[in-house]
Tab-separated table of C-alpha atoms in Angstrom:
chain	number	residue	atom	x	y	z
D	2	UNK	CA	-40.287	-43.312	-17.759
D	3	UNK	CA	-43.593	-42.140	-16.287
D	4	UNK	CA	-45.646	-39.893	-18.580
D	5	UNK	CA	-48.615	-38.081	-17.070
D	6	UNK	CA	-51.548	-36.771	-19.081
D	7	UNK	CA	-53.958	-34.175	-17.707
D	8	UNK	CA	-56.801	-32.046	-19.063
D	9	UNK	CA	-58.364	-28.795	-17.912
D	10	UNK	CA	-61.353	-27.047	-19.465
D	11	UNK	CA	-63.558	-23.992	-19.177
D	12	UNK	CA	-66.657	-22.584	-20.904
D	13	UNK	CA	-66.399	-19.066	-22.312
D	14	UNK	CA	-69.204	-16.753	-23.422
D	15	UNK	CA	-67.544	-15.755	-26.690
D	16	UNK	CA	-67.261	-17.171	-30.221
D	17	UNK	CA	-64.712	-19.954	-30.678
D	18	UNK	CA	-62.865	-18.021	-33.400
D	19	UNK	CA	-62.343	-15.057	-31.076
D	20	UNK	CA	-60.870	-17.321	-28.407
D	21	UNK	CA	-58.590	-19.001	-30.935
D	22	UNK	CA	-57.295	-15.687	-32.277
D	23	UNK	CA	-56.353	-14.497	-28.806
D	24	UNK	CA	-54.491	-17.723	-28.060
D	25	UNK	CA	-52.798	-17.826	-31.459
D	26	UNK	CA	-50.983	-14.492	-30.962
D	27	UNK	CA	-48.418	-15.288	-28.260
D	28	UNK	CA	-47.464	-11.626	-27.882
D	29	UNK	CA	-50.808	-11.238	-26.043
D	30	UNK	CA	-49.912	-13.795	-23.407
D	31	UNK	CA	-48.201	-11.621	-20.767
D	32	UNK	CA	-51.323	-9.443	-20.807
D	33	UNK	CA	-53.740	-12.373	-20.625
D	34	UNK	CA	-52.100	-15.021	-18.451
D	35	UNK	CA	-50.889	-14.241	-14.902
D	36	UNK	CA	-47.956	-16.740	-14.957
D	37	UNK	CA	-46.543	-15.446	-18.278
D	38	UNK	CA	-43.834	-12.789	-17.929
D	39	UNK	CA	-42.666	-12.391	-21.536
D	40	UNK	CA	-42.830	-14.219	-24.875
D	41	UNK	CA	-40.537	-13.916	-27.887
D	42	UNK	CA	-41.453	-15.319	-31.297
D	43	UNK	CA	-38.078	-16.672	-32.470
D	44	UNK	CA	-39.136	-18.103	-35.828
D	45	UNK	CA	-42.331	-18.281	-37.874
D	46	UNK	CA	-42.981	-20.297	-41.022
D	47	UNK	CA	-46.514	-20.928	-42.216
D	48	UNK	CA	-48.502	-22.558	-39.412
D	49	UNK	CA	-45.348	-23.431	-37.453
D	50	UNK	CA	-43.623	-21.162	-34.973
D	51	UNK	CA	-40.741	-21.358	-32.530
D	52	UNK	CA	-41.239	-19.346	-29.331
D	53	UNK	CA	-39.455	-18.690	-26.059
D	54	UNK	CA	-41.532	-18.214	-22.922
D	55	UNK	CA	-40.603	-16.779	-19.534
D	56	UNK	CA	-43.201	-17.637	-16.868
D	57	UNK	CA	-43.596	-18.584	-13.227
D	58	UNK	CA	-44.187	-22.167	-12.112
D	59	UNK	CA	-45.212	-22.628	-8.472
D	60	UNK	CA	-44.032	-19.052	-7.924
D	61	UNK	CA	-40.542	-19.604	-9.371
D	62	UNK	CA	-39.535	-17.920	-12.644
D	63	UNK	CA	-38.624	-20.343	-15.470
D	64	UNK	CA	-38.007	-20.115	-19.202
D	65	UNK	CA	-38.183	-22.591	-22.062
D	66	UNK	CA	-38.541	-22.785	-25.833
D	67	UNK	CA	-41.463	-24.436	-27.605
D	68	UNK	CA	-42.654	-25.359	-31.083
D	69	UNK	CA	-46.272	-24.577	-31.885
D	70	UNK	CA	-48.490	-25.722	-34.739
D	71	UNK	CA	-51.535	-23.548	-35.389
D	72	UNK	CA	-54.662	-24.939	-37.067
D	73	UNK	CA	-57.112	-22.086	-37.571
D	74	UNK	CA	-59.621	-24.279	-39.418
D	75	UNK	CA	-59.605	-26.943	-36.707
D	76	UNK	CA	-59.364	-24.377	-33.881
D	77	UNK	CA	-56.436	-26.210	-32.279
D	78	UNK	CA	-52.914	-25.226	-31.231
D	79	UNK	CA	-50.412	-27.968	-30.406
D	80	UNK	CA	-47.196	-27.230	-28.539
D	81	UNK	CA	-44.056	-29.105	-27.535
D	82	UNK	CA	-41.276	-27.722	-25.353
D	83	UNK	CA	-37.905	-27.962	-27.124
D	84	UNK	CA	-35.676	-27.057	-24.183
D	85	UNK	CA	-37.688	-27.636	-20.992
D	86	UNK	CA	-36.752	-26.084	-17.682
D	87	UNK	CA	-35.752	-28.664	-15.025
D	88	UNK	CA	-37.249	-30.656	-13.388
D	89	UNK	CA	-39.325	-31.110	-16.581
D	90	UNK	CA	-37.930	-33.715	-18.981
D	91	UNK	CA	-40.628	-33.338	-21.630
D	92	UNK	CA	-43.776	-31.235	-21.860
D	93	UNK	CA	-46.342	-30.833	-24.594
D	94	UNK	CA	-50.034	-30.526	-25.207
D	95	UNK	CA	-52.889	-29.014	-27.164
D	96	UNK	CA	-55.323	-26.129	-26.929
D	97	UNK	CA	-58.702	-27.267	-28.311
D	98	UNK	CA	-61.467	-24.699	-28.835
D	99	UNK	CA	-64.937	-26.178	-29.413
D	100	UNK	CA	-67.949	-24.087	-30.522
D	101	UNK	CA	-70.976	-24.633	-28.277
D	102	UNK	CA	-73.051	-22.125	-30.234
D	103	UNK	CA	-72.548	-18.818	-32.011
D	104	UNK	CA	-71.480	-17.008	-28.849
D	105	UNK	CA	-70.236	-19.766	-26.530
D	106	UNK	CA	-67.238	-22.074	-26.644
D	107	UNK	CA	-65.457	-24.705	-24.594
D	108	UNK	CA	-61.671	-24.538	-24.246
D	109	UNK	CA	-59.787	-27.713	-23.381
D	110	UNK	CA	-56.122	-27.555	-22.408
D	111	UNK	CA	-54.277	-30.886	-22.609
D	112	UNK	CA	-50.799	-31.573	-21.197
D	113	UNK	CA	-48.453	-34.559	-21.225
D	114	UNK	CA	-45.217	-34.440	-19.247
D	115	UNK	CA	-42.458	-36.379	-17.506
D	116	UNK	CA	-39.770	-35.547	-14.943
D	117	UNK	CA	-35.988	-35.732	-15.131
D	118	UNK	CA	-34.908	-39.053	-13.640
D	119	UNK	CA	-38.558	-40.041	-13.154
D	120	UNK	CA	-38.318	-38.547	-9.659
D	121	UNK	CA	-41.730	-38.826	-7.899
D	122	UNK	CA	-41.233	-35.571	-5.980
D	123	UNK	CA	-40.456	-33.727	-9.220
D	124	UNK	CA	-43.501	-35.307	-10.876
D	125	UNK	CA	-45.647	-33.975	-8.043
D	126	UNK	CA	-44.021	-30.521	-8.394
D	127	UNK	CA	-44.791	-30.516	-12.142
D	128	UNK	CA	-48.341	-31.732	-11.528
D	129	UNK	CA	-48.983	-28.862	-9.125
D	130	UNK	CA	-47.409	-26.309	-11.485
D	131	UNK	CA	-49.436	-27.542	-14.483
D	132	UNK	CA	-52.656	-27.561	-12.462
D	133	UNK	CA	-52.055	-24.106	-10.987
D	134	UNK	CA	-51.000	-22.491	-14.259
D	135	UNK	CA	-53.705	-24.194	-16.350
D	136	UNK	CA	-56.450	-23.180	-13.925
D	137	UNK	CA	-55.101	-19.624	-13.761
D	138	UNK	CA	-54.658	-19.339	-17.542
D	139	UNK	CA	-58.136	-20.627	-18.398
D	140	UNK	CA	-59.789	-18.318	-15.867
D	141	UNK	CA	-57.807	-15.349	-17.196
D	142	UNK	CA	-58.606	-16.299	-20.789
D	143	UNK	CA	-62.314	-16.413	-19.956
D	144	UNK	CA	-62.186	-13.043	-18.186
D	145	UNK	CA	-60.262	-11.301	-20.970
D	146	UNK	CA	-62.254	-12.694	-23.895
D	147	UNK	CA	-65.600	-12.042	-22.234
D	148	UNK	CA	-64.567	-8.492	-21.345
D	149	UNK	CA	-63.678	-7.786	-24.971
D	150	UNK	CA	-67.039	-9.110	-26.152
D	151	UNK	CA	-69.157	-7.524	-23.429
D	152	UNK	CA	-71.605	-4.922	-24.674
D	153	UNK	CA	-70.480	-2.361	-22.079
D	154	UNK	CA	-66.743	-2.771	-22.586
D	155	UNK	CA	-64.836	0.386	-21.655
D	156	UNK	CA	-61.266	1.383	-22.467
D	157	UNK	CA	-59.756	-0.367	-19.469
D	158	UNK	CA	-56.516	-1.466	-21.173
D	159	UNK	CA	-54.225	1.134	-22.723
D	160	UNK	CA	-50.591	1.624	-23.688
D	161	UNK	CA	-48.240	4.589	-23.903
D	162	UNK	CA	-44.529	5.264	-24.392
D	163	UNK	CA	-42.080	7.843	-23.038
D	164	UNK	CA	-39.002	8.470	-25.194
D	165	UNK	CA	-35.794	10.469	-24.815
D	166	UNK	CA	-32.822	11.066	-27.130
D	167	UNK	CA	-29.428	10.627	-25.494
D	168	UNK	CA	-25.973	11.729	-26.613
D	169	UNK	CA	-24.407	8.517	-25.405
D	170	UNK	CA	-24.116	4.789	-26.083
D	171	UNK	CA	-27.017	2.331	-25.877
D	172	UNK	CA	-24.862	0.114	-23.632
D	173	UNK	CA	-24.430	2.841	-21.016
D	174	UNK	CA	-28.169	3.625	-20.991
D	175	UNK	CA	-28.943	-0.091	-20.806
D	176	UNK	CA	-26.507	-0.508	-17.903
D	177	UNK	CA	-28.271	2.207	-15.915
D	178	UNK	CA	-31.673	0.523	-16.293
D	179	UNK	CA	-30.246	-2.975	-15.855
D	180	UNK	CA	-28.429	-2.075	-12.614
D	181	UNK	CA	-31.680	-1.584	-10.721
D	182	UNK	CA	-29.947	-2.648	-7.501
D	183	UNK	CA	-28.353	0.825	-7.513
D	184	UNK	CA	-31.573	2.771	-8.113
D	185	UNK	CA	-32.028	3.749	-4.456
D	186	UNK	CA	-28.820	5.796	-4.695
D	187	UNK	CA	-29.435	6.984	-8.262
D	188	UNK	CA	-33.185	7.765	-8.365
D	189	UNK	CA	-34.845	10.131	-5.865
D	190	UNK	CA	-38.249	8.422	-6.112
D	191	UNK	CA	-36.844	4.971	-5.195
D	192	UNK	CA	-36.467	4.328	-1.455
D	193	UNK	CA	-35.435	0.657	-1.255
D	194	UNK	CA	-34.498	-1.957	-3.889
D	195	UNK	CA	-34.198	-5.736	-3.659
D	196	UNK	CA	-32.858	-7.297	-6.898
D	197	UNK	CA	-32.027	-10.975	-7.469
D	198	UNK	CA	-30.863	-12.682	-10.671
D	199	UNK	CA	-30.522	-16.401	-9.926
D	200	UNK	CA	-30.855	-17.184	-13.645
D	201	UNK	CA	-28.771	-14.900	-15.916
D	202	UNK	CA	-31.061	-12.534	-17.770
D	203	UNK	CA	-34.101	-13.208	-15.540
D	204	UNK	CA	-34.439	-10.745	-12.678
D	205	UNK	CA	-36.769	-10.443	-9.714
D	206	UNK	CA	-37.107	-6.786	-8.716
D	207	UNK	CA	-38.891	-5.544	-5.614
D	208	UNK	CA	-38.764	-1.887	-4.695
D	209	UNK	CA	-40.360	0.778	-2.542
D	210	UNK	CA	-41.128	3.992	-4.425
D	211	UNK	CA	-42.175	7.380	-3.094
D	212	UNK	CA	-45.264	9.108	-4.491
D	213	UNK	CA	-45.667	12.887	-4.738
D	214	UNK	CA	-47.734	12.898	-1.533
D	215	UNK	CA	-44.887	11.239	0.363
D	216	UNK	CA	-46.473	7.810	0.622
D	217	UNK	CA	-44.364	4.744	-0.146
D	218	UNK	CA	-45.596	1.881	-2.342
D	219	UNK	CA	-44.028	-1.569	-2.694
D	220	UNK	CA	-44.062	-3.221	-6.120
D	221	UNK	CA	-42.574	-6.469	-7.402
D	222	UNK	CA	-41.704	-7.303	-11.010
D	223	UNK	CA	-39.989	-9.944	-13.077
D	224	UNK	CA	-37.637	-8.597	-15.746
D	225	UNK	CA	-36.235	-10.357	-18.824
D	226	UNK	CA	-32.961	-8.813	-19.989
D	227	UNK	CA	-31.734	-8.683	-23.603
D	228	UNK	CA	-28.315	-6.930	-23.593
D	229	UNK	CA	-28.016	-4.219	-24.679
D	230	UNK	CA	-31.235	-3.369	-26.471
D	231	UNK	CA	-34.263	-4.372	-24.356
D	232	UNK	CA	-35.543	-5.145	-20.852
D	233	UNK	CA	-39.088	-6.516	-20.729
D	234	UNK	CA	-40.968	-6.716	-17.444
D	235	UNK	CA	-44.215	-7.705	-15.791
D	236	UNK	CA	-45.323	-6.285	-12.481
D	237	UNK	CA	-46.838	-8.924	-10.212
D	238	UNK	CA	-47.462	-6.824	-7.085
D	239	UNK	CA	-49.688	-4.031	-8.309
D	240	UNK	CA	-51.034	-0.706	-7.030
D	241	UNK	CA	-54.762	-0.683	-6.266
D	242	UNK	CA	-55.813	0.962	-9.542
D	243	UNK	CA	-54.260	-1.705	-11.791
D	244	UNK	CA	-54.909	-5.374	-12.535
D	245	UNK	CA	-52.113	-5.493	-15.126
D	246	UNK	CA	-48.868	-3.645	-15.786
D	247	UNK	CA	-46.351	-4.860	-18.366
D	248	UNK	CA	-43.720	-2.919	-20.215
D	249	UNK	CA	-40.413	-2.683	-22.031
D	250	UNK	CA	-37.340	-0.511	-21.829
D	251	UNK	CA	-35.748	-0.294	-25.282
D	252	UNK	CA	-32.405	1.183	-26.352
D	253	UNK	CA	-31.695	1.908	-30.024
D	254	UNK	CA	-28.340	3.298	-31.073
D	255	UNK	CA	-28.357	5.711	-34.015
D	256	UNK	CA	-25.817	7.941	-35.757
D	257	UNK	CA	-26.861	10.751	-33.408
D	258	UNK	CA	-26.728	8.792	-30.155
D	259	UNK	CA	-29.345	6.590	-28.508
D	260	UNK	CA	-33.133	6.591	-28.504
D	261	UNK	CA	-34.343	5.186	-25.176
D	262	UNK	CA	-38.012	4.405	-24.542
D	263	UNK	CA	-40.181	3.179	-21.711
D	264	UNK	CA	-43.393	1.497	-22.902
D	265	UNK	CA	-46.272	0.640	-20.546
D	266	UNK	CA	-49.428	-1.453	-20.976
D	267	UNK	CA	-51.976	-1.148	-18.178
D	268	UNK	CA	-55.383	-2.588	-17.325
D	269	UNK	CA	-57.399	-0.591	-14.797
D	270	UNK	CA	-59.024	-2.079	-11.710
D	271	UNK	CA	-62.482	-0.519	-11.818
D	272	UNK	CA	-63.388	-1.922	-8.381
D	273	UNK	CA	-60.989	0.525	-6.708
D	274	UNK	CA	-61.574	3.726	-8.701
D	275	UNK	CA	-64.152	5.197	-6.306
D	276	UNK	CA	-62.112	4.271	-3.206
D	277	UNK	CA	-58.889	5.782	-4.549
D	278	UNK	CA	-60.123	8.750	-6.599
D	279	UNK	CA	-63.549	9.517	-5.145
D	280	UNK	CA	-67.160	8.534	-5.791
D	281	UNK	CA	-67.496	10.718	-8.896
D	282	UNK	CA	-64.298	9.512	-10.581
D	283	UNK	CA	-64.619	7.937	-14.032
D	284	UNK	CA	-62.584	5.429	-16.013
D	285	UNK	CA	-61.098	8.396	-17.894
D	286	UNK	CA	-60.012	9.931	-14.580
D	287	UNK	CA	-58.346	6.669	-13.570
D	288	UNK	CA	-56.579	6.405	-16.945
D	289	UNK	CA	-55.217	9.916	-16.579
D	290	UNK	CA	-54.127	9.332	-12.983
D	291	UNK	CA	-52.310	6.058	-13.711
D	292	UNK	CA	-50.776	7.401	-16.925
D	293	UNK	CA	-49.415	10.448	-15.095
D	294	UNK	CA	-48.029	8.422	-12.176
D	295	UNK	CA	-46.240	5.880	-14.368
D	296	UNK	CA	-45.031	8.422	-16.898
D	297	UNK	CA	-43.640	10.670	-14.166
D	298	UNK	CA	-41.513	7.835	-12.783
D	299	UNK	CA	-40.349	6.446	-16.132
D	300	UNK	CA	-39.532	9.920	-17.482
D	301	UNK	CA	-37.516	10.671	-14.345
D	302	UNK	CA	-35.653	7.374	-14.714
D	303	UNK	CA	-34.931	8.093	-18.385
D	304	UNK	CA	-33.678	11.578	-17.493
D	305	UNK	CA	-31.235	10.143	-14.963
D	306	UNK	CA	-30.165	7.442	-17.448
D	307	UNK	CA	-29.537	10.196	-20.002
D	308	UNK	CA	-27.371	12.153	-17.547
D	309	UNK	CA	-25.457	8.992	-16.630
D	310	UNK	CA	-24.750	7.975	-20.254
D	311	UNK	CA	-23.829	11.485	-21.381
D	312	UNK	CA	-21.454	11.886	-18.421
D	313	UNK	CA	-19.838	8.541	-19.313
D	314	UNK	CA	-19.260	9.798	-22.860
D	315	UNK	CA	-17.823	13.140	-21.776
């Protein structure tokens, strides 16, 4: 069996402890790393944790489970995939954060891997995926950590939630959101939908939505489905005012019906604020604009889901 070992590194203008803390909390990863769609922490005991990751590799969505060992004192995080996604037979590695001074650090990302059947074409595919993802992740880590520690950091990343109470079952509300392939006929603001689910529970959703001014915008997302209580997503084709958009639809059944919520996390693209909103527009203006646009659509979707579930109950 052929085992390959590779290393990638980057220098970051931030303290090593700050870098470590960001890497240690896997719930940050969809917001930090472009390939990461969603992460679930399945089990946590001391410095050991069991996680499941959904991410793209060479543009294709994959998911796997990993064990991680965190060493805060040594500023290292080791990981080993428990159930790799083919064509990977085994995959593991280490994050190593090295202080280069009080405000600078070097991050080294080590991988070792092999391919199912030792196939040379699969080894090349894995090599390209590891190189692409590692390069992308380190660059994104540098950008995010340095932004946080910059003296002129503004409130570019924010979150909000829209919630509605429904006199119906969580399953029916979930079904409405899950069946996005029917949104063009069910939601007035959706013009065209293309939904694929080659792997059960992992969806690729592309749709054209209509804005209030009549313009049509195309967006693409990956969605991770947890029947019948949650759908997590990450948008990978973004409107001009955003560099990040992740979110979750959640469905909680209570004695009085169902509480359904749509949560959004957004990072603004400051380079496009003046072009989209005018030369005098501020970050606050962009926050308000994006918040309103997203909330309008998610609230409308929740309202239609409410009507659907309540009609099903009647």
